[in-house]
Amino acid sequence: MKSSFYKKSTLEIAKSLLGKYLISRTESGVSIGKIVETEAYLSNDPGSHSFKGKTKRNAQMFSSPGKAYVYLIYGMYNCFNVVTGVDGIGEAVLIRALEPIKGIELMQKRRKTKEIKNLLSGPGKLTQAMGIAISHNGVNLEKGNLKIINKPNLSDSEIIQTTRIGISLGNKLPYRFYIKGNPFVSRKSKNP
DNA sequence: AAACGGATGGGCT
DNA sequence: GCCCATCCGTTTG
């Protein structure tokens, strides 16, 4: 994906990332997933890691659009974000779920399950299945071993916009997007 | 079908 | 110490 794609508004990017492909290349092989669920985290957003300013942990969130922000959560899982907006503003899009496209055997091996629906249907699951680690924090997603490639935009009628999952602050904001009816979305939202 | 608790470690008060 | 942008196995209704 070219760099201009990441310079739009963060909400717009969260929406237009749906349907795009995430490709990971490691020594074990190639794996590809289609993005089916995202969440936006903005600079004036109490639910965002960037809300209280730049720290060592969230520093990459304040870097430049088109880079990866990867962090450790609950001591055992990584979450993968795309940095968006303007350099240094502290906004990003969390990738919450993918649909398996290629490298399914490798994903099954990494996830230690055969269940297709359980490979990529959550932010911690997909980093495990795709081999995304803390070492990917700050990498450029336009090229290299971890990248996002362009696909046609979906129409608004195929997209659901609703509230985010797993946070307490800012949980009323409609910053979550997913592909309507897609079976790989992590879960339905609480408030309808 | 929903609710619960344990795993597990870095960062912040 | 306590809090997490989570997941999984187990228990309960």
Coordinates of C-alpha atoms (C1' of nucleotides) in Angstrom, one line a residue:
Chain A
M1 CA 0.0 0.0 0.0
K2 CA 1.4 3.4 -0.9
S3 CA 2.2 5.9 1.8
S4 CA -0.5 8.3 0.8
F5 CA -3.1 5.7 1.9
Y6 CA -2.0 6.2 5.5
K7 CA -2.3 10.0 5.5
K8 CA -6.1 10.2 5.5
S9 CA -8.1 10.6 8.7
T10 CA -7.6 7.6 11.1
L11 CA -11.4 6.7 11.1
E12 CA -11.4 6.7 7.3
I13 CA -8.3 4.5 7.2
A14 CA -9.8 2.1 9.8
K15 CA -12.8 1.7 7.4
S16 CA -10.8 1.5 4.2
L17 CA -8.4 -1.1 5.5
L18 CA -11.3 -3.6 5.5
G19 CA -10.8 -6.1 2.6
K20 CA -7.0 -5.3 2.2
Y21 CA -4.5 -8.1 2.6
L22 CA -1.9 -8.4 5.3
I23 CA 1.2 -10.5 4.2
S24 CA 3.8 -11.9 6.5
R25 CA 7.1 -13.5 5.4
T26 CA 9.3 -15.3 7.9
E27 CA 11.8 -18.2 7.8
S28 CA 8.9 -20.6 8.3
G29 CA 7.0 -19.3 5.2
V30 CA 4.4 -16.9 3.9
S31 CA 1.0 -16.3 5.4
I32 CA -1.7 -14.0 4.1
G33 CA -5.0 -12.8 5.7
K34 CA -7.7 -10.4 4.6
I35 CA -8.5 -7.7 7.1
V36 CA -12.1 -8.1 8.3
E37 CA -12.2 -6.1 11.6
T38 CA -10.4 -2.9 12.8
E39 CA -10.6 -0.3 15.6
A40 CA -9.4 3.3 15.4
Y41 CA -7.5 4.9 18.3
L42 CA -7.3 8.7 18.1
S43 CA -5.2 11.4 19.8
N44 CA -8.0 12.9 21.8
D45 CA -9.4 9.5 22.7
P46 CA -9.3 8.4 26.4
G47 CA -9.3 4.8 25.2
S48 CA -6.0 5.2 23.3
H49 CA -2.5 4.4 24.6
S50 CA -1.5 7.8 23.2
F51 CA -4.0 9.8 25.2
K52 CA -1.6 10.6 28.1
G53 CA 1.3 11.4 25.8
K54 CA 4.4 9.7 24.5
T55 CA 6.2 7.0 26.5
K56 CA 8.7 4.3 25.7
R57 CA 6.0 1.8 25.1
N58 CA 3.8 3.8 22.8
A59 CA 6.6 5.7 21.0
Q60 CA 6.0 4.1 17.6
M61 CA 2.4 5.3 17.7
F62 CA 3.8 8.8 17.5
S63 CA 6.1 7.9 14.5
S64 CA 4.9 8.2 10.9
P65 CA 1.9 6.8 9.1
G66 CA 2.4 3.4 7.5
K67 CA 4.5 2.0 10.3
A68 CA 3.6 -0.9 12.6
Y69 CA 2.9 -0.4 16.3
V70 CA 3.1 -3.7 18.1
Y71 CA 2.8 -4.1 21.9
L72 CA 2.6 -6.9 24.5
I73 CA -0.7 -7.3 26.3
Y74 CA -1.6 -9.4 29.3
G75 CA 2.0 -10.6 29.4
M76 CA 1.5 -13.2 26.7
Y77 CA -0.1 -11.7 23.5
N78 CA 0.9 -9.1 21.0
C79 CA -1.4 -6.6 19.3
F80 CA -0.7 -5.2 15.9
N81 CA -1.6 -1.7 14.8
V82 CA -1.1 0.5 11.8
V83 CA 0.2 4.0 12.6
T84 CA -2.0 6.6 10.8
G85 CA -2.7 10.3 10.3
V86 CA 0.0 12.9 10.7
D87 CA 3.6 12.4 11.9
G88 CA 3.8 12.6 15.7
I89 CA 0.0 12.9 16.4
G90 CA -0.3 9.5 18.1
E91 CA -3.1 7.8 16.2
A92 CA -3.3 4.2 14.9
V93 CA -5.7 1.4 13.8
L94 CA -5.7 -1.9 15.6
I95 CA -6.2 -4.9 13.4
R96 CA -8.6 -7.2 15.3
A97 CA -9.3 -10.0 12.9
L98 CA -8.3 -11.5 9.5
E99 CA -9.8 -14.1 7.2
P100 CA -7.3 -16.8 6.3
I101 CA -6.2 -16.6 2.6
K102 CA -2.8 -18.4 2.4
G103 CA -0.4 -20.3 4.6
I104 CA -3.2 -22.0 6.6
E105 CA -1.0 -25.0 7.6
L106 CA 1.6 -22.6 9.0
M107 CA -1.1 -20.7 11.0
Q108 CA -2.4 -24.0 12.4
K109 CA 1.1 -24.9 13.5
R110 CA 1.7 -21.6 15.2
R111 CA -1.7 -21.5 16.8
K112 CA -1.6 -25.2 17.8
T113 CA -5.1 -25.8 16.5
K114 CA -6.7 -27.1 13.3
E115 CA -9.9 -25.0 13.7
I116 CA -9.9 -22.5 10.8
K117 CA -12.3 -20.2 12.5
N118 CA -9.9 -19.9 15.5
L119 CA -6.8 -19.0 13.6
L120 CA -7.1 -15.2 13.1
S121 CA -10.4 -14.2 14.8
G122 CA -8.9 -11.9 17.5
P123 CA -6.0 -9.4 17.9
G124 CA -3.9 -11.8 20.0
K125 CA -4.7 -14.8 17.8
L126 CA -3.8 -13.1 14.5
T127 CA -0.3 -12.0 15.7
Q128 CA 0.4 -15.5 16.8
A129 CA -0.9 -17.1 13.6
M130 CA 1.0 -14.6 11.3
G131 CA 4.2 -14.7 13.3
I132 CA 4.0 -11.0 14.3
A133 CA 6.3 -10.2 17.2
I134 CA 7.6 -7.2 19.2
S135 CA 10.5 -7.1 16.8
H136 CA 8.0 -5.8 14.2
N137 CA 7.4 -2.7 16.2
G138 CA 8.2 0.2 14.0
V139 CA 8.6 -1.6 10.7
N140 CA 7.5 0.0 7.5
L141 CA 4.3 -1.7 6.2
E142 CA 4.7 -0.4 2.6
K143 CA 7.4 -2.9 1.8
G144 CA 9.4 -5.7 3.5
N145 CA 8.5 -8.8 5.4
L146 CA 5.3 -7.5 6.9
K147 CA 3.1 -5.4 4.5
I148 CA -0.4 -4.5 3.5
I149 CA -1.4 -4.7 -0.1
N150 CA -4.2 -2.9 -1.9
K151 CA -7.6 -4.4 -2.8
P152 CA -10.8 -2.7 -3.9
N153 CA -12.6 -0.7 -1.3
L154 CA -15.8 -2.2 0.1
S155 CA -19.1 -0.3 -0.2
D156 CA -20.6 1.3 3.0
S157 CA -23.5 -1.3 2.8
E158 CA -20.9 -4.1 3.5
I159 CA -19.5 -2.4 6.6
I160 CA -20.7 -2.2 10.2
Q161 CA -19.5 0.6 12.4
T162 CA -20.0 0.2 16.2
T163 CA -18.3 0.5 19.6
R164 CA -14.9 -1.0 20.5
I165 CA -14.2 -4.1 22.5
G166 CA -12.2 -4.8 25.6
I167 CA -11.7 -1.2 26.9
S168 CA -13.5 0.8 29.6
L169 CA -12.5 4.3 28.7
G170 CA -14.1 5.6 25.5
N171 CA -16.2 2.5 25.1
K172 CA -19.2 4.5 23.8
L173 CA -17.3 5.8 20.8
P174 CA -18.2 4.1 17.4
Y175 CA -14.6 3.5 16.3
R176 CA -14.9 -0.2 15.5
F177 CA -15.4 -1.4 11.9
Y178 CA -16.0 -4.9 10.5
I179 CA -17.3 -6.7 7.4
K180 CA -21.0 -7.4 7.7
G181 CA -21.7 -11.2 8.1
N182 CA -18.0 -12.2 7.9
P183 CA -17.5 -15.4 10.1
F184 CA -14.0 -14.4 11.1
V185 CA -14.9 -11.3 13.0
S186 CA -13.8 -11.6 16.7
R187 CA -17.2 -11.1 18.3
K188 CA -20.4 -9.2 18.2
S189 CA -20.5 -5.9 20.0
K190 CA -22.2 -5.4 23.4
N191 CA -24.3 -2.3 23.0
P192 CA -26.3 -2.8 19.8
Chain B
dA1 C1' -24.8 -19.7 26.0
dA2 C1' -22.8 -17.0 29.2
dA3 C1' -19.8 -16.3 33.0
dC4 C1' -15.5 -16.9 35.4
dG5 C1' -10.7 -17.4 36.6
dG6 C1' -5.9 -18.4 35.6
dA7 C1' -1.9 -17.6 32.7
dT8 C1' 1.9 -14.1 32.5
dG9 C1' 5.0 -9.8 32.3
dG10 C1' 5.9 -4.8 31.3
dG11 C1' 4.7 -0.3 32.7
dC12 C1' 3.0 3.0 35.7
dT13 C1' 1.4 5.2 40.6
Chain C
dG1 C1' 0.8 -3.4 43.8
dC2 C1' -2.4 -3.0 40.2
dC3 C1' -3.8 -2.5 35.5
dC4 C1' -4.1 -4.0 31.1
dA5 C1' -6.9 -2.7 23.2
dT6 C1' -6.5 -11.3 25.4
dC7 C1' -7.3 -16.2 25.1
dC8 C1' -8.7 -20.6 26.8
dG9 C1' -10.5 -24.2 29.5
dT10 C1' -14.0 -25.0 32.9
dT11 C1' -18.2 -24.3 35.3
dT12 C1' -22.9 -22.9 35.6
dG13 C1' -27.7 -21.9 33.9

